[in-house]
Amino acid sequence: MSTDSVVKNFDTWKSFLGDRVIQAEKMGMSDETISKLAFEIGEFLDKKVDPGNYSNRAIKELWDVGTEDEKHTIASLMVKLAKKNA
């Protein structure tokens, strides 16, 4: 499955991200470290990926108007959502 197809389908993205969160936890990463990585991924996606659906577009627009702290909150919430959908 290509990265492009994972990002275009929000349910697939949540599952994909959830699997990565579970793997990170099994490797001993803390919740704080995982959230920091999610923030970095969010920054990358914001700059490099054009949202291909309404769900991703909404998240990007929230990201774009958010403060640094709010972006960290969004990243943390995405980790929780992904973990729930793993």
PDB file of C-alpha atoms in Angstrom:
ATOM      1  CA  MET A   1       0.000   0.000   0.000  1.00  0.00           C
ATOM      2  CA  SER A   2       1.459   3.337  -1.011  1.00  0.00           C
ATOM      3  CA  THR A   3       1.816   6.251   1.386  1.00  0.00           C
ATOM      4  CA  ASP A   4      -0.309   8.311  -0.984  1.00  0.00           C
ATOM      5  CA  SER A   5      -3.257   5.901  -0.731  1.00  0.00           C
ATOM      6  CA  VAL A   6      -2.929   5.707   3.064  1.00  0.00           C
ATOM      7  CA  VAL A   7      -3.153   9.497   3.410  1.00  0.00           C
ATOM      8  CA  LYS A   8      -6.114   9.813   1.013  1.00  0.00           C
ATOM      9  CA  ASN A   9      -8.399   7.474   2.981  1.00  0.00           C
ATOM     10  CA  PHE A  10      -8.933   8.743   6.542  1.00  0.00           C
ATOM     11  CA  ASP A  11      -9.997   5.367   7.980  1.00  0.00           C
ATOM     12  CA  THR A  12      -6.931   3.720   6.456  1.00  0.00           C
ATOM     13  CA  TRP A  13      -4.784   6.562   7.810  1.00  0.00           C
ATOM     14  CA  LYS A  14      -6.141   6.097  11.357  1.00  0.00           C
ATOM     15  CA  SER A  15      -5.500   2.359  11.214  1.00  0.00           C
ATOM     16  CA  PHE A  16      -2.025   2.816   9.715  1.00  0.00           C
ATOM     17  CA  LEU A  17      -1.088   5.405  12.326  1.00  0.00           C
ATOM     18  CA  GLY A  18      -2.568   3.288  15.111  1.00  0.00           C
ATOM     19  CA  ASP A  19      -0.427   0.334  14.102  1.00  0.00           C
ATOM     20  CA  ARG A  20       2.665   2.571  14.174  1.00  0.00           C
ATOM     21  CA  VAL A  21       1.722   3.868  17.649  1.00  0.00           C
ATOM     22  CA  ILE A  22       1.370   0.317  18.973  1.00  0.00           C
ATOM     23  CA  GLN A  23       4.754  -0.598  17.449  1.00  0.00           C
ATOM     24  CA  ALA A  24       6.379   2.460  19.046  1.00  0.00           C
ATOM     25  CA  GLU A  25       4.938   1.562  22.443  1.00  0.00           C
ATOM     26  CA  LYS A  26       6.225  -2.002  22.107  1.00  0.00           C
ATOM     27  CA  MET A  27       9.666  -0.548  21.399  1.00  0.00           C
ATOM     28  CA  GLY A  28       9.449   1.338  24.695  1.00  0.00           C
ATOM     29  CA  MET A  29       8.700   4.847  23.431  1.00  0.00           C
ATOM     30  CA  SER A  30       6.917   7.083  25.916  1.00  0.00           C
ATOM     31  CA  ASP A  31       3.598   8.779  25.158  1.00  0.00           C
ATOM     32  CA  GLU A  32       5.428  12.111  25.160  1.00  0.00           C
ATOM     33  CA  THR A  33       7.934  10.917  22.550  1.00  0.00           C
ATOM     34  CA  ILE A  34       5.162   9.483  20.391  1.00  0.00           C
ATOM     35  CA  SER A  35       3.235  12.767  20.585  1.00  0.00           C
ATOM     36  CA  LYS A  36       6.367  14.721  19.626  1.00  0.00           C
ATOM     37  CA  LEU A  37       6.852  12.464  16.608  1.00  0.00           C
ATOM     38  CA  ALA A  38       3.191  12.913  15.672  1.00  0.00           C
ATOM     39  CA  PHE A  39       3.748  16.678  15.798  1.00  0.00           C
ATOM     40  CA  GLU A  40       6.762  16.359  13.482  1.00  0.00           C
ATOM     41  CA  ILE A  41       4.732  14.195  11.094  1.00  0.00           C
ATOM     42  CA  GLY A  42       1.970  16.809  11.162  1.00  0.00           C
ATOM     43  CA  GLU A  43       4.473  19.522  10.267  1.00  0.00           C
ATOM     44  CA  PHE A  44       5.794  17.411   7.385  1.00  0.00           C
ATOM     45  CA  LEU A  45       2.322  16.606   6.064  1.00  0.00           C
ATOM     46  CA  ASP A  46       1.301  20.258   6.322  1.00  0.00           C
ATOM     47  CA  LYS A  47       4.197  21.280   4.090  1.00  0.00           C
ATOM     48  CA  LYS A  48       4.410  18.336   1.685  1.00  0.00           C
ATOM     49  CA  VAL A  49       1.011  16.664   1.234  1.00  0.00           C
ATOM     50  CA  ASP A  50      -2.062  18.170  -0.365  1.00  0.00           C
ATOM     51  CA  PRO A  51      -5.083  16.814   1.542  1.00  0.00           C
ATOM     52  CA  GLY A  52      -6.986  14.494  -0.767  1.00  0.00           C
ATOM     53  CA  ASN A  53     -10.282  14.376   1.132  1.00  0.00           C
ATOM     54  CA  TYR A  54     -12.517  16.440   3.387  1.00  0.00           C
ATOM     55  CA  SER A  55     -11.261  14.866   6.622  1.00  0.00           C
ATOM     56  CA  ASN A  56      -7.628  15.590   5.835  1.00  0.00           C
ATOM     57  CA  ARG A  57      -8.503  19.084   4.581  1.00  0.00           C
ATOM     58  CA  ALA A  58     -10.276  19.867   7.883  1.00  0.00           C
ATOM     59  CA  ILE A  59      -7.282  18.688   9.917  1.00  0.00           C
ATOM     60  CA  LYS A  60      -4.905  20.726   7.739  1.00  0.00           C
ATOM     61  CA  GLU A  61      -7.027  23.848   8.146  1.00  0.00           C
ATOM     62  CA  LEU A  62      -7.100  23.387  11.930  1.00  0.00           C
ATOM     63  CA  TRP A  63      -3.331  22.832  11.878  1.00  0.00           C
ATOM     64  CA  ASP A  64      -2.790  25.975   9.799  1.00  0.00           C
ATOM     65  CA  VAL A  65      -4.681  28.244  12.217  1.00  0.00           C
ATOM     66  CA  GLY A  66      -3.389  26.607  15.393  1.00  0.00           C
ATOM     67  CA  THR A  67      -0.723  27.922  17.703  1.00  0.00           C
ATOM     68  CA  GLU A  68       2.280  25.758  18.496  1.00  0.00           C
ATOM     69  CA  ASP A  69       0.523  24.461  21.646  1.00  0.00           C
ATOM     70  CA  GLU A  70      -2.682  23.770  19.737  1.00  0.00           C
ATOM     71  CA  LYS A  71      -0.742  21.848  17.084  1.00  0.00           C
ATOM     72  CA  HIS A  72       0.759  19.696  19.841  1.00  0.00           C
ATOM     73  CA  THR A  73      -2.778  19.097  21.127  1.00  0.00           C
ATOM     74  CA  ILE A  74      -3.956  18.081  17.646  1.00  0.00           C
ATOM     75  CA  ALA A  75      -0.987  15.707  17.338  1.00  0.00           C
ATOM     76  CA  SER A  76      -1.744  14.208  20.755  1.00  0.00           C
ATOM     77  CA  LEU A  77      -5.410  13.749  19.867  1.00  0.00           C
ATOM     78  CA  MET A  78      -4.482  12.112  16.558  1.00  0.00           C
ATOM     79  CA  VAL A  79      -2.299   9.627  18.471  1.00  0.00           C
ATOM     80  CA  LYS A  80      -5.225   8.801  20.786  1.00  0.00           C
ATOM     81  CA  LEU A  81      -7.608   8.457  17.859  1.00  0.00           C
ATOM     82  CA  ALA A  82      -5.170   6.289  15.948  1.00  0.00           C
ATOM     83  CA  LYS A  83      -4.516   4.059  18.956  1.00  0.00           C
ATOM     84  CA  LYS A  84      -8.262   3.582  19.404  1.00  0.00           C
ATOM     85  CA  ASN A  85      -8.522   2.509  15.750  1.00  0.00           C
ATOM     86  CA  ALA A  86      -5.483   0.209  15.735  1.00  0.00           C
TER      87      ALA A  86
END
